[in-house]
Coordinates of N, CA and C and ligand atoms in Angstrom, one line a residue:
M1 N 13.6 26.2 -9.6 CA 13.1 24.8 -9.5 C 12.1 24.7 -8.3
L2 N 11.3 23.7 -8.4 CA 10.3 23.4 -7.4 C 10.9 22.2 -6.5
I3 N 11.1 22.5 -5.3 CA 11.6 21.4 -4.4 C 10.6 21.1 -3.3
I4 N 10.1 19.9 -3.3 CA 9.1 19.5 -2.3 C 9.7 18.5 -1.3
G5 N 9.7 18.9 0.0 CA 10.2 18.0 1.0 C 9.0 17.2 1.5
N6 N 9.2 15.9 1.4 CA 8.1 14.9 1.8 C 8.7 14.3 3.1
W7 N 8.2 14.8 4.2 CA 8.7 14.3 5.5 C 8.3 12.8 5.8
K8 N 7.4 12.3 5.0 CA 6.8 11.0 5.3 C 6.5 10.9 6.8
A9 N 6.8 9.8 7.5 CA 6.5 9.7 8.9 C 7.8 9.8 9.7
Y10 N 8.8 10.5 9.2 CA 10.1 10.6 9.9 C 10.0 11.4 11.1
I11 N 9.2 12.5 11.1 CA 9.3 13.5 12.1 C 8.2 13.2 13.2
E12 N 8.7 13.1 14.5 CA 7.8 12.9 15.6 C 8.1 13.9 16.7
S13 N 8.4 15.1 16.4 CA 8.7 16.1 17.4 C 8.3 17.5 16.9
T14 N 7.6 18.2 17.7 CA 7.2 19.5 17.2 C 8.4 20.5 17.2
T15 N 9.3 20.2 18.0 CA 10.5 21.1 18.0 C 11.3 20.9 16.7
K16 N 11.4 19.7 16.3 CA 12.1 19.4 15.0 C 11.3 20.0 13.8
A17 N 9.9 19.8 13.9 CA 9.1 20.3 12.9 C 9.2 21.8 12.7
K18 N 9.3 22.5 13.9 CA 9.4 24.0 13.8 C 10.7 24.4 13.2
A19 N 11.8 23.7 13.5 CA 13.1 24.0 12.9 C 13.1 23.8 11.4
L20 N 12.5 22.7 11.0 CA 12.4 22.4 9.5 C 11.5 23.4 8.8
F21 N 10.4 23.8 9.4 CA 9.5 24.8 8.8 C 10.3 26.1 8.6
A22 N 11.0 26.5 9.7 CA 11.7 27.8 9.6 C 12.8 27.8 8.5
S23 N 13.5 26.6 8.5 CA 14.6 26.5 7.5 C 14.0 26.6 6.0
A24 N 12.9 25.8 5.8 CA 12.3 25.8 4.5 C 11.8 27.2 4.1
K25 N 11.2 27.9 5.1 CA 10.7 29.3 4.8 C 11.9 30.2 4.4
R26 N 13.0 30.1 5.1 CA 14.2 30.9 4.7 C 14.7 30.6 3.3
L27 N 14.7 29.3 3.0 CA 15.2 28.9 1.7 C 14.4 29.4 0.6
S28 N 13.1 29.3 0.8 CA 12.1 29.8 -0.2 C 12.2 31.3 -0.4
A29 N 12.4 32.0 0.8 CA 12.4 33.5 0.8 C 13.5 34.0 -0.1
K30 N 14.5 33.2 -0.3 CA 15.7 33.7 -1.1 C 15.2 33.9 -2.6
G31 N 14.1 33.3 -2.9 CA 13.5 33.6 -4.2 C 14.1 32.9 -5.4
V32 N 15.1 32.0 -5.1 CA 15.8 31.3 -6.2 C 15.0 30.0 -6.6
H33 N 14.5 29.3 -5.6 CA 13.7 28.1 -5.8 C 12.4 28.2 -5.0
E34 N 11.4 27.5 -5.4 CA 10.2 27.4 -4.7 C 10.3 26.2 -3.8
V35 N 10.4 26.4 -2.5 CA 10.6 25.3 -1.5 C 9.3 25.0 -0.8
V36 N 8.8 23.8 -0.9 CA 7.6 23.4 -0.3 C 7.8 22.3 0.7
V37 N 7.1 22.3 1.8 CA 7.2 21.3 2.9 C 5.9 20.5 2.9
A38 N 6.0 19.2 2.9 CA 4.8 18.3 3.0 C 5.0 17.5 4.3
P39 N 4.5 18.0 5.4 CA 4.6 17.3 6.7 C 3.5 16.2 6.8
A40 N 3.6 15.4 7.8 CA 2.5 14.5 8.1 C 1.3 15.3 8.6
Y41 N 0.1 14.8 8.5 CA -1.1 15.6 8.8 C -1.0 16.3 10.2
P42 N -0.5 15.7 11.2 CA -0.6 16.4 12.5 C 0.2 17.7 12.6
Y43 N 1.2 17.9 11.7 CA 2.0 19.1 11.7 C 1.5 20.1 10.7
I44 N 0.5 19.8 9.9 CA 0.0 20.7 8.9 C -0.6 22.0 9.5
G45 N -1.3 21.8 10.6 CA -1.9 23.0 11.2 C -0.9 23.9 11.8
M46 N 0.2 23.3 12.2 CA 1.3 24.1 12.8 C 2.0 24.9 11.6
G47 N 2.2 24.3 10.5 CA 2.8 25.0 9.4 C 1.9 26.1 8.8
A48 N 0.6 25.8 9.0 CA -0.4 26.8 8.4 C -0.3 28.2 9.1
G49 N 0.2 28.2 10.3 CA 0.4 29.4 11.1 C 1.6 30.2 10.7
I50 N 2.4 29.7 9.9 CA 3.7 30.3 9.5 C 3.6 31.1 8.2
K51 N 3.7 32.4 8.3 CA 3.6 33.2 7.1 C 4.8 33.0 6.2
G52 N 4.5 32.8 4.9 CA 5.6 32.7 3.9 C 6.0 31.3 3.7
L53 N 5.4 30.3 4.5 CA 5.8 28.9 4.3 C 4.8 28.3 3.2
I54 N 5.4 27.6 2.2 CA 4.5 27.0 1.2 C 4.3 25.6 1.7
L55 N 3.0 25.3 1.9 CA 2.7 24.0 2.5 C 2.2 22.9 1.5
G56 N 2.6 21.7 1.7 CA 2.1 20.6 0.9 C 1.5 19.6 1.8
A57 N 0.8 18.6 1.2 CA 0.3 17.5 2.0 C 0.8 16.2 1.3
Q58 N 0.9 15.1 2.1 CA 1.5 13.9 1.5 C 0.4 13.0 0.9
D59 N -0.8 13.3 1.2 CA -1.9 12.5 0.7 C -3.2 13.2 0.9
V60 N -4.3 12.7 0.5 CA -5.6 13.2 0.7 C -6.6 12.1 0.5
S61 N -7.8 12.2 1.1 CA -8.8 11.2 1.0 C -9.4 11.2 -0.4
E62 N -9.8 10.0 -0.9 CA -10.5 10.0 -2.2 C -12.0 10.3 -2.0
T63 N -12.4 10.5 -0.7 CA -13.8 10.8 -0.4 C -13.9 12.3 -0.3
T64 N -15.2 12.8 -0.2 CA -15.4 14.2 -0.1 C -15.5 14.6 1.4
G65 N -15.3 13.7 2.3 CA -15.4 14.0 3.7 C -16.7 13.5 4.3
G66 N -17.1 14.1 5.4 CA -18.3 13.6 6.1 C -18.1 12.4 7.0
A67 N -18.9 11.4 6.9 CA -18.8 10.3 7.8 C -17.7 9.3 7.3
Q68 N -16.4 9.7 7.5 CA -15.3 9.0 7.0 C -14.2 9.0 8.0
T69 N -14.4 8.1 9.0 CA -13.4 8.1 10.1 C -12.0 7.9 9.7
G70 N -11.1 8.8 10.1 CA -9.7 8.6 9.8 C -9.3 9.3 8.5
E71 N -10.2 9.8 7.7 CA -9.8 10.4 6.4 C -9.6 11.9 6.6
V72 N -8.8 12.4 5.7 CA -8.6 13.8 5.7 C -9.0 14.3 4.2
A73 N -10.0 15.2 4.2 CA -10.6 15.6 2.9 C -9.8 16.8 2.3
A74 N -9.9 16.9 1.0 CA -9.2 18.0 0.3 C -9.7 19.4 0.8
G75 N -11.0 19.5 1.1 CA -11.5 20.8 1.6 C -10.8 21.2 2.9
Q76 N -10.4 20.2 3.8 CA -9.8 20.5 5.0 C -8.3 21.0 4.8
L77 N -7.7 20.4 3.8 CA -6.3 20.8 3.5 C -6.3 22.2 2.9
A78 N -7.3 22.5 2.0 CA -7.4 23.8 1.4 C -7.7 24.9 2.4
D79 N -8.5 24.5 3.4 CA -8.9 25.5 4.4 C -7.6 25.9 5.2
L80 N -6.7 25.0 5.4 CA -5.4 25.3 6.1 C -4.4 26.0 5.2
G81 N -4.7 26.2 4.0 CA -3.8 26.9 3.1 C -2.8 26.0 2.4
V82 N -3.1 24.7 2.3 CA -2.2 23.8 1.6 C -2.2 24.2 0.1
S83 N -1.0 24.2 -0.5 CA -0.9 24.6 -1.9 C -0.8 23.3 -2.8
Y84 N 0.0 22.4 -2.4 CA 0.4 21.2 -3.2 C -0.1 19.9 -2.4
V85 N -0.6 19.0 -3.1 CA -1.0 17.7 -2.5 C -0.4 16.5 -3.3
I86 N 0.4 15.7 -2.7 CA 0.9 14.5 -3.3 C -0.2 13.5 -3.5
A87 N -0.2 12.9 -4.7 CA -1.2 11.8 -5.0 C -0.5 10.7 -5.6
G88 N -0.8 9.5 -5.2 CA -0.3 8.3 -5.8 C 1.2 8.0 -5.5
H89 N 1.6 8.5 -4.3 CA 3.0 8.1 -3.9 C 3.1 6.6 -3.9
S90 N 4.3 6.1 -4.3 CA 4.4 4.6 -4.3 C 4.2 3.9 -3.0
E91 N 4.4 4.6 -1.9 CA 4.2 4.0 -0.6 C 2.7 3.9 -0.3
R92 N 1.9 4.7 -1.0 CA 0.4 4.6 -0.9 C -0.1 3.5 -1.9
R93 N 0.5 3.5 -3.1 CA 0.2 2.5 -4.1 C 0.5 1.1 -3.5
A94 N 1.6 1.0 -2.7 CA 2.0 -0.3 -2.2 C 0.9 -0.8 -1.2
R95 N 0.1 0.1 -0.7 CA -1.0 -0.3 0.2 C -2.3 -0.5 -0.5
G96 N -2.2 -0.6 -1.8 CA -3.4 -1.0 -2.6 C -4.1 0.1 -3.3
E97 N -3.5 1.3 -3.3 CA -4.1 2.4 -4.0 C -4.0 2.2 -5.6
T98 N -5.1 2.2 -6.2 CA -5.2 2.0 -7.7 C -5.1 3.3 -8.4
D99 N -4.9 3.2 -9.7 CA -4.9 4.5 -10.6 C -6.2 5.2 -10.5
E100 N -7.3 4.4 -10.3 CA -8.6 5.0 -10.2 C -8.8 5.8 -9.0
V101 N -8.3 5.3 -7.9 CA -8.3 6.0 -6.6 C -7.4 7.3 -6.7
V102 N -6.3 7.1 -7.3 CA -5.4 8.3 -7.4 C -6.1 9.4 -8.3
T103 N -6.8 8.9 -9.3 CA -7.5 9.9 -10.1 C -8.6 10.7 -9.3
E104 N -9.3 9.9 -8.5 CA -10.3 10.6 -7.6 C -9.6 11.7 -6.7
K105 N -8.5 11.3 -6.2 CA -7.8 12.2 -5.3 C -7.4 13.5 -6.1
V106 N -6.9 13.3 -7.3 CA -6.4 14.4 -8.1 C -7.6 15.3 -8.4
R107 N -8.8 14.7 -8.6 CA -10.0 15.5 -8.9 C -10.4 16.4 -7.7
H108 N -10.3 15.8 -6.5 CA -10.6 16.5 -5.3 C -9.6 17.6 -5.0
I109 N -8.4 17.3 -5.3 CA -7.3 18.4 -5.1 C -7.6 19.6 -6.0
F110 N -7.9 19.3 -7.3 CA -8.3 20.4 -8.2 C -9.6 21.1 -7.8
A111 N -10.5 20.3 -7.3 CA -11.8 20.9 -7.0 C -11.7 22.0 -5.8
H112 N -10.6 21.8 -5.1 CA -10.4 22.7 -3.9 C -9.2 23.7 -4.2
G113 N -8.9 23.9 -5.5 CA -7.9 24.9 -5.9 C -6.5 24.6 -5.5
M114 N -6.2 23.4 -5.3 CA -4.8 23.1 -4.9 C -4.1 22.4 -6.1
V115 N -2.8 22.2 -6.1 CA -2.1 21.6 -7.2 C -1.7 20.1 -6.8
P116 N -2.1 19.2 -7.7 CA -1.7 17.8 -7.4 C -0.3 17.5 -7.8
V117 N 0.4 16.8 -7.0 CA 1.8 16.3 -7.4 C 1.6 14.8 -7.6
L118 N 1.4 14.5 -8.9 CA 1.1 13.1 -9.2 C 2.4 12.3 -9.3
C119 N 2.5 11.3 -8.5 CA 3.7 10.4 -8.4 C 3.5 9.2 -9.4
V120 N 4.5 9.0 -10.2 CA 4.5 7.8 -11.1 C 5.8 7.2 -11.1
G121 N 5.9 6.0 -11.4 CA 7.3 5.4 -11.5 C 7.1 3.9 -11.4
E122 N 8.1 3.2 -12.1 CA 8.0 1.8 -12.2 C 8.6 1.1 -10.9
R123 N 8.1 -0.1 -10.6 CA 8.7 -0.8 -9.5 C 10.1 -1.3 -9.7
E124 N 10.3 -1.8 -11.0 CA 11.6 -2.2 -11.3 C 11.8 -2.1 -12.8
R125 N 13.1 -2.2 -13.3 CA 13.3 -2.0 -14.7 C 13.6 -3.4 -15.3
D126 N 12.9 -3.8 -16.3 CA 13.1 -5.1 -16.9 C 13.7 -4.9 -18.3
S127 N 14.3 -5.9 -18.8 CA 15.0 -5.8 -20.1 C 14.0 -5.6 -21.3
D128 N 12.7 -6.0 -21.1 CA 11.8 -5.9 -22.2 C 11.1 -4.5 -22.2
A129 N 11.5 -3.6 -21.3 CA 10.9 -2.3 -21.3 C 9.5 -2.3 -20.9
Q130 N 9.0 -3.3 -20.2 CA 7.6 -3.3 -19.7 C 7.4 -2.1 -18.8
Y131 N 8.5 -1.7 -18.1 CA 8.3 -0.6 -17.1 C 7.8 0.7 -17.7
L132 N 8.1 0.8 -19.0 CA 7.6 2.0 -19.7 C 6.0 2.0 -19.8
K133 N 5.5 0.8 -19.9 CA 4.0 0.7 -20.0 C 3.4 1.0 -18.6
E134 N 4.1 0.6 -17.6 CA 3.6 0.8 -16.2 C 3.5 2.4 -16.0
V135 N 4.5 3.1 -16.4 CA 4.5 4.5 -16.3 C 3.4 5.2 -17.1
R136 N 3.3 4.7 -18.4 CA 2.3 5.2 -19.3 C 0.9 5.1 -18.7
Q137 N 0.7 3.9 -18.1 CA -0.6 3.6 -17.6 C -1.0 4.6 -16.4
Q138 N 0.0 4.7 -15.5 CA -0.2 5.6 -14.4 C -0.6 7.0 -14.8
I139 N 0.1 7.5 -15.8 CA -0.2 8.9 -16.3 C -1.5 8.9 -17.1
S140 N -1.7 8.0 -17.9 CA -2.9 8.0 -18.8 C -4.2 8.0 -18.1
V141 N -4.3 7.1 -17.1 CA -5.6 7.0 -16.4 C -6.0 8.4 -15.8
V142 N -5.0 9.0 -15.2 CA -5.3 10.3 -14.6 C -5.6 11.4 -15.7
M143 N -4.8 11.5 -16.7 CA -4.9 12.5 -17.7 C -6.3 12.4 -18.4
E144 N -6.7 11.2 -18.7 CA -8.0 11.0 -19.4 C -9.1 11.6 -18.6
A145 N -9.0 11.6 -17.3 CA -10.1 12.1 -16.5 C -10.1 13.6 -16.3
L146 N -9.1 14.3 -16.8 CA -9.0 15.7 -16.5 C -9.4 16.6 -17.7
S147 N -9.7 17.8 -17.4 CA -9.9 18.8 -18.4 C -8.6 19.3 -19.0
Q148 N -8.7 19.9 -20.2 CA -7.5 20.4 -20.8 C -6.7 21.3 -19.9
K149 N -7.4 22.2 -19.2 CA -6.8 23.2 -18.3 C -6.1 22.5 -17.2
E150 N -6.8 21.5 -16.6 CA -6.2 20.8 -15.5 C -4.9 20.0 -15.9
R151 N -5.0 19.4 -17.0 CA -3.8 18.6 -17.5 C -2.5 19.4 -17.5
L152 N -2.6 20.7 -17.8 CA -1.4 21.6 -17.8 C -1.0 21.9 -16.4
Q153 N -1.9 21.8 -15.4 CA -1.6 22.2 -14.1 C -1.0 21.1 -13.2
V154 N -1.1 19.9 -13.7 CA -0.6 18.8 -12.8 C 1.0 18.9 -12.7
V155 N 1.5 18.7 -11.5 CA 2.9 18.5 -11.4 C 3.2 17.0 -11.4
L156 N 4.1 16.5 -12.3 CA 4.3 15.1 -12.3 C 5.6 14.8 -11.6
A157 N 5.6 13.9 -10.7 CA 6.8 13.5 -10.0 C 7.2 12.1 -10.5
Y158 N 8.3 12.0 -11.2 CA 8.8 10.6 -11.6 C 9.6 10.1 -10.5
E159 N 9.1 9.0 -9.9 CA 9.9 8.4 -8.8 C 10.0 6.9 -9.0
P160 N 11.1 6.4 -9.6 CA 11.2 5.0 -9.7 C 11.3 4.3 -8.3
V161 N 10.4 3.4 -8.1 CA 10.3 2.8 -6.8 C 11.7 2.2 -6.3
W162 N 12.4 1.6 -7.2 CA 13.7 1.0 -6.9 C 14.7 2.0 -6.4
A163 N 14.5 3.3 -6.6 CA 15.5 4.3 -6.2 C 15.0 5.1 -5.0
I164 N 13.9 4.7 -4.4 CA 13.4 5.5 -3.3 C 13.9 4.9 -1.9
G165 N 14.2 5.9 -1.1 CA 14.6 5.5 0.3 C 16.0 4.9 0.4
K166 N 16.8 5.1 -0.6 CA 18.2 4.5 -0.5 C 19.2 5.6 -0.2
T167 N 20.4 5.3 -0.6 CA 21.4 6.4 -0.4 C 21.6 7.1 -1.8
G168 N 22.2 8.2 -1.7 CA 22.4 9.0 -3.0 C 22.9 8.2 -4.1
A169 N 23.8 7.3 -3.9 CA 24.5 6.5 -4.9 C 23.5 5.6 -5.7
D170 N 22.3 5.4 -5.1 CA 21.3 4.5 -5.7 C 20.3 5.2 -6.6
A171 N 20.5 6.5 -6.6 CA 19.5 7.3 -7.5 C 19.7 6.9 -8.9
I172 N 18.8 7.4 -9.8 CA 18.9 7.1 -11.2 C 20.1 7.8 -11.8
T173 N 20.6 7.4 -12.9 CA 21.7 8.2 -13.6 C 21.0 9.3 -14.4
A174 N 21.9 10.4 -14.7 CA 21.3 11.5 -15.4 C 20.8 11.1 -16.8
G175 N 21.6 10.2 -17.4 CA 21.2 9.7 -18.8 C 19.8 9.0 -18.8
D176 N 19.6 8.1 -17.8 CA 18.3 7.4 -17.7 C 17.2 8.4 -17.4
L177 N 17.5 9.3 -16.5 CA 16.5 10.3 -16.1 C 16.1 11.2 -17.3
A178 N 17.0 11.6 -18.1 CA 16.8 12.4 -19.3 C 15.9 11.7 -20.2
E179 N 16.2 10.4 -20.4 CA 15.3 9.6 -21.3 C 13.9 9.4 -20.8
M180 N 13.8 9.3 -19.5 CA 12.4 9.1 -19.0 C 11.6 10.4 -19.1
V181 N 12.3 11.5 -18.9 CA 11.6 12.8 -19.0 C 11.1 13.0 -20.4
L182 N 11.9 12.6 -21.4 CA 11.4 12.7 -22.8 C 10.2 11.8 -23.0
Y183 N 10.3 10.6 -22.5 CA 9.2 9.6 -22.6 C 7.9 10.1 -22.0
I184 N 8.1 10.7 -20.8 CA 6.9 11.2 -20.2 C 6.3 12.4 -21.0
R185 N 7.1 13.2 -21.6 CA 6.6 14.3 -22.4 C 5.9 13.7 -23.6
K186 N 6.4 12.6 -24.1 CA 5.8 11.9 -25.3 C 4.3 11.5 -24.9
I187 N 4.3 10.9 -23.7 CA 2.9 10.4 -23.2 C 2.0 11.6 -23.1
L188 N 2.5 12.7 -22.5 CA 1.7 13.9 -22.3 C 1.2 14.4 -23.6
G189 N 2.0 14.2 -24.7 CA 1.6 14.6 -26.0 C 0.3 14.0 -26.5
D190 N -0.1 12.8 -25.9 CA -1.3 12.2 -26.3 C -2.5 12.9 -25.7
Y191 N -2.3 13.8 -24.8 CA -3.4 14.5 -24.1 C -3.4 16.0 -24.2
I192 N -2.2 16.5 -24.5 CA -2.0 17.9 -24.6 C -1.4 18.3 -26.0
P193 N -2.1 19.3 -26.6 CA -1.6 19.6 -28.0 C -0.2 20.3 -28.0
G194 N 0.5 19.9 -29.0 CA 1.8 20.6 -29.4 C 2.8 20.9 -28.3
R195 N 3.3 22.1 -28.3 CA 4.4 22.4 -27.4 C 3.9 22.7 -26.0
A196 N 2.6 22.7 -25.8 CA 2.0 22.9 -24.5 C 2.4 21.9 -23.5
T197 N 2.9 20.7 -23.9 CA 3.3 19.6 -23.0 C 4.5 20.1 -22.1
T198 N 5.2 21.1 -22.6 CA 6.4 21.6 -21.9 C 5.9 22.4 -20.6
K199 N 4.6 22.7 -20.6 CA 4.1 23.5 -19.5 C 3.9 22.6 -18.2
V200 N 3.8 21.3 -18.4 CA 3.7 20.4 -17.3 C 5.1 20.2 -16.6
K201 N 5.1 20.5 -15.3 CA 6.3 20.4 -14.6 C 6.6 19.0 -14.3
I202 N 7.9 18.5 -14.5 CA 8.2 17.2 -14.2 C 9.3 17.2 -13.1
L203 N 9.1 16.6 -12.0 CA 10.1 16.5 -10.9 C 10.7 15.1 -10.9
Y204 N 11.8 15.0 -10.2 CA 12.4 13.6 -10.0 C 12.4 13.4 -8.5
G205 N 12.1 12.2 -8.1 CA 12.3 11.8 -6.6 C 12.9 10.4 -6.5
G206 N 13.7 10.2 -5.5 CA 14.3 8.9 -5.3 C 15.8 9.1 -4.9
S207 N 16.0 9.1 -3.6 CA 17.4 9.2 -3.0 C 18.1 10.5 -3.5
V208 N 17.4 11.6 -3.5 CA 18.0 12.9 -3.9 C 18.8 13.4 -2.6
D209 N 20.0 13.9 -2.8 CA 20.7 14.5 -1.7 C 21.6 15.6 -2.2
A210 N 22.4 16.2 -1.3 CA 23.2 17.3 -1.7 C 24.3 16.9 -2.7
E211 N 24.7 15.6 -2.6 CA 25.7 15.2 -3.5 C 25.3 15.0 -4.9
N212 N 24.1 14.5 -5.1 CA 23.7 14.1 -6.5 C 22.7 15.1 -7.2
I213 N 22.2 16.1 -6.4 CA 21.2 16.9 -7.0 C 21.6 17.7 -8.2
R214 N 22.8 18.2 -8.2 CA 23.3 18.9 -9.4 C 23.4 18.0 -10.7
M215 N 23.9 16.8 -10.5 CA 23.9 15.9 -11.6 C 22.5 15.6 -12.1
L216 N 21.6 15.4 -11.2 CA 20.2 15.1 -11.6 C 19.5 16.2 -12.2
A217 N 20.0 17.5 -12.0 CA 19.3 18.7 -12.5 C 19.9 19.1 -13.8
S218 N 21.1 18.7 -14.1 CA 21.8 19.2 -15.3 C 21.5 18.4 -16.6
G219 N 20.8 19.0 -17.5 CA 20.5 18.4 -18.8 C 19.5 17.3 -18.8
T220 N 18.8 17.1 -17.7 CA 17.9 16.0 -17.6 C 16.5 16.4 -18.0
G221 N 16.2 17.7 -17.9 CA 14.9 18.3 -18.2 C 14.0 18.3 -17.0
V222 N 14.4 17.9 -15.8 CA 13.5 18.0 -14.7 C 13.5 19.5 -14.2
E223 N 12.3 19.8 -13.6 CA 12.2 21.2 -13.1 C 12.0 21.2 -11.6
G224 N 12.4 20.2 -11.0 CA 12.4 20.2 -9.5 C 12.5 18.8 -9.0
F225 N 12.4 18.7 -7.7 CA 12.6 17.4 -7.0 C 11.6 17.2 -5.9
L226 N 11.3 15.9 -5.7 CA 10.5 15.5 -4.5 C 11.5 14.7 -3.6
V227 N 11.7 15.2 -2.4 CA 12.8 14.7 -1.6 C 12.2 14.1 -0.3
G228 N 12.5 12.9 0.0 CA 12.0 12.2 1.2 C 13.0 12.3 2.3
R229 N 13.8 11.3 2.5 CA 14.6 11.2 3.7 C 15.4 12.5 4.0
A230 N 16.1 13.0 2.9 CA 16.9 14.2 3.2 C 16.1 15.4 3.5
S231 N 14.8 15.4 3.4 CA 14.0 16.6 3.7 C 13.7 16.6 5.2
A232 N 13.9 15.5 5.9 CA 13.6 15.4 7.3 C 14.8 15.8 8.3
D233 N 15.7 16.5 7.7 CA 16.9 16.9 8.4 C 17.3 18.3 7.9
V234 N 17.4 19.3 8.9 CA 17.6 20.7 8.5 C 18.9 20.8 7.6
A235 N 20.0 20.2 8.1 CA 21.2 20.4 7.4 C 21.2 19.7 6.0
A236 N 20.7 18.5 6.0 CA 20.6 17.8 4.7 C 19.7 18.5 3.7
F237 N 18.6 19.0 4.2 CA 17.7 19.6 3.2 C 18.2 21.0 2.7
S238 N 18.7 21.8 3.7 CA 19.2 23.1 3.2 C 20.5 22.9 2.4
G239 N 21.2 21.9 2.7 CA 22.5 21.6 1.9 C 22.1 21.3 0.5
L240 N 21.0 20.5 0.3 CA 20.6 20.1 -1.0 C 20.0 21.2 -1.8
V241 N 19.3 22.1 -1.2 CA 18.7 23.3 -1.9 C 19.8 24.2 -2.3
K242 N 20.8 24.4 -1.4 CA 21.9 25.3 -1.7 C 22.8 24.7 -2.8
A243 N 23.0 23.4 -2.8 CA 23.8 22.7 -3.8 C 23.3 23.0 -5.2
L244 N 22.0 23.3 -5.3 CA 21.3 23.5 -6.6 C 21.5 24.9 -7.0
S245 N 21.8 25.8 -6.1 CA 21.8 27.3 -6.5 C 23.1 27.7 -7.1
Ligands
LIG301 P1 13.7 9.5 -0.7 O1 12.1 9.5 -1.0 O2 14.2 10.8 -1.1 O3 13.8 9.1 0.7 O4 14.2 8.4 -1.7 C1 11.6 10.2 -2.1 C2 10.1 10.0 -2.1 O5 9.6 8.9 -1.8 O6 9.3 10.9 -2.4

């Protein structure tokens, strides 16, 4: 499985960052799961110096760099050895990021040889199933802009906004997750021919912890997890990765 720890802005200490990096490296070295760490920008340079650590970034600029105060361009992340870049996280979308901006980000990520982790997910579930349209739209806008080869390389993270940042008990149920994974594969079928849709990795994110990870992994069709809060604590994160093994 692919497990990506998204530290968000939880970490404010280099000592803690070092401990988390070391733990993630050890977990990945076991070779059972691919464990990726996505620290806030200030810690990426630090992670870049650690051999064997798989680095991610939480975001990237939709610009190509240059005269863009405060932006971090894809080329800069690639230069530091970042492998995965999150695009379209709901906490960025909540600040006004549109599907078009997310698409630009995904294009820059690919242009620099990195893998985009495209976050999609409804804000809430309504009884008319409008939420399915929301997810379809988020996926479609990006897929339409990509080449056939790129479509297969996107990692999709399904993160229902209502399940993010809560406790483990608030995560989605295995049944609802399995249904959503099938629905996402159906959407992908509009852009990718035949069985090739199974090549696109689908992750789940939203209050994943050591208690619920096995339930979320079994029979749901997900191939990994995007973990927020629990990734900012050495014991919680290693506990969750081990619970999966
Ligand atoms: P959470 O965050 O695990 O704290 O719910 C997940 C995410 O936002 O990626």
